[in-house]
GROMACS .gro file of C-alpha atoms in nm:
model
   92
    1UNK     CA    1 -10.633  -4.212  -0.418
    2UNK     CA    2 -10.417  -3.906  -0.468
    3UNK     CA    3 -10.527  -3.545  -0.464
    4UNK     CA    4 -10.492  -3.314  -0.765
    5UNK     CA    5 -10.250  -3.099  -0.568
    6UNK     CA    6 -10.024  -3.401  -0.528
    7UNK     CA    7  -9.992  -3.466  -0.900
    8UNK     CA    8 -10.043  -3.128  -1.073
    9UNK     CA    9  -9.669  -3.071  -1.111
   10UNK     CA   10  -9.598  -3.413  -1.266
   11UNK     CA   11  -9.450  -3.390  -1.615
   12UNK     CA   12  -9.608  -3.594  -1.891
   13UNK     CA   13  -9.435  -3.747  -2.193
   14UNK     CA   14  -9.506  -3.432  -2.395
   15UNK     CA   15  -9.304  -3.226  -2.145
   16UNK     CA   16  -9.607  -3.044  -2.002
   17UNK     CA   17  -9.729  -3.068  -1.646
   18UNK     CA   18 -10.070  -3.201  -1.554
   19UNK     CA   19 -10.160  -2.848  -1.441
   20UNK     CA   20 -10.061  -2.703  -1.780
   21UNK     CA   21 -10.275  -2.960  -1.962
   22UNK     CA   22 -10.567  -2.901  -1.726
   23UNK     CA   23 -10.545  -2.523  -1.780
   24UNK     CA   24 -10.531  -2.569  -2.159
   25UNK     CA   25 -10.838  -2.796  -2.154
   26UNK     CA   26 -11.022  -2.541  -1.936
   27UNK     CA   27 -10.942  -2.264  -2.187
   28UNK     CA   28 -11.058  -2.482  -2.479
   29UNK     CA   29 -11.388  -2.564  -2.305
   30UNK     CA   30 -11.452  -2.194  -2.246
   31UNK     CA   31 -11.377  -2.126  -2.613
   32UNK     CA   32 -11.630  -2.394  -2.717
   33UNK     CA   33 -11.899  -2.225  -2.507
   34UNK     CA   34 -11.824  -1.877  -2.643
   35UNK     CA   35 -11.799  -1.991  -3.006
   36UNK     CA   36 -12.126  -2.186  -2.978
   37UNK     CA   37 -12.308  -1.901  -2.807
   38UNK     CA   38 -12.188  -1.658  -3.075
   39UNK     CA   39 -12.375  -1.880  -3.323
   40UNK     CA   40 -12.685  -1.896  -3.101
   41UNK     CA   41 -12.623  -2.259  -3.002
   42UNK     CA   42 -12.691  -2.386  -2.649
   43UNK     CA   43 -12.421  -2.618  -2.509
   44UNK     CA   44 -12.519  -2.939  -2.327
   45UNK     CA   45 -12.346  -3.040  -2.004
   46UNK     CA   46 -12.402  -3.291  -1.724
   47UNK     CA   47 -12.389  -3.256  -1.347
   48UNK     CA   48 -12.229  -3.503  -1.106
   49UNK     CA   49 -12.554  -3.704  -1.092
   50UNK     CA   50 -12.579  -3.742  -1.470
   51UNK     CA   51 -12.858  -3.487  -1.516
   52UNK     CA   52 -12.844  -3.305  -1.850
   53UNK     CA   53 -12.859  -2.927  -1.891
   54UNK     CA   54 -12.829  -2.672  -2.169
   55UNK     CA   55 -12.615  -2.365  -2.114
   56UNK     CA   56 -12.793  -2.104  -2.325
   57UNK     CA   57 -12.638  -1.807  -2.508
   58UNK     CA   58 -12.811  -1.563  -2.268
   59UNK     CA   59 -12.635  -1.720  -1.969
   60UNK     CA   60 -12.938  -1.916  -1.850
   61UNK     CA   61 -12.947  -2.292  -1.792
   62UNK     CA   62 -13.229  -2.537  -1.862
   63UNK     CA   63 -13.269  -2.890  -1.730
   64UNK     CA   64 -13.340  -3.108  -2.035
   65UNK     CA   65 -13.394  -3.461  -2.154
   66UNK     CA   66 -13.262  -3.586  -2.487
   67UNK     CA   67 -13.436  -3.826  -2.722
   68UNK     CA   68 -13.166  -4.014  -2.910
   69UNK     CA   69 -13.406  -4.137  -3.179
   70UNK     CA   70 -13.533  -3.793  -3.279
   71UNK     CA   71 -13.216  -3.612  -3.159
   72UNK     CA   72 -13.433  -3.353  -2.987
   73UNK     CA   73 -13.406  -3.191  -2.647
   74UNK     CA   74 -13.710  -3.146  -2.425
   75UNK     CA   75 -13.683  -2.861  -2.176
   76UNK     CA   76 -13.792  -2.982  -1.833
   77UNK     CA   77 -13.744  -2.656  -1.644
   78UNK     CA   78 -13.538  -2.340  -1.626
   79UNK     CA   79 -13.280  -2.383  -1.351
   80UNK     CA   80 -13.093  -2.052  -1.387
   81UNK     CA   81 -13.215  -1.715  -1.510
   82UNK     CA   82 -13.033  -1.527  -1.788
   83UNK     CA   83 -12.688  -1.427  -1.667
   84UNK     CA   84 -12.704  -1.668  -1.372
   85UNK     CA   85 -12.610  -2.003  -1.530
   86UNK     CA   86 -12.307  -2.221  -1.460
   87UNK     CA   87 -12.100  -2.070  -1.744
   88UNK     CA   88 -12.251  -1.719  -1.745
   89UNK     CA   89 -11.929  -1.573  -1.599
   90UNK     CA   90 -11.796  -1.596  -1.956
   91UNK     CA   91 -12.043  -1.329  -2.066
   92UNK     CA   92 -11.911  -1.068  -1.824
   0.00000   0.00000   0.00000
């Protein structure tokens, strides 16, 4: 398996490098968080183990479960205080 550093300069068929695409995706993800938070919407994300969290507009994170039938989240516990969540650096 190759490392990211080994392939980041590879050019794709669209003429952009893997690094350029990765940076663009990163910027778009940050924009999704900020746009959602501006509307008061928490953004779901998953950790490496498949656990689900909500990144809240105040910069806090909650561990949640999701019921697909009712399409509702159940907050299991607060895992990061306001301003301390995974994406809270965007609020600074």
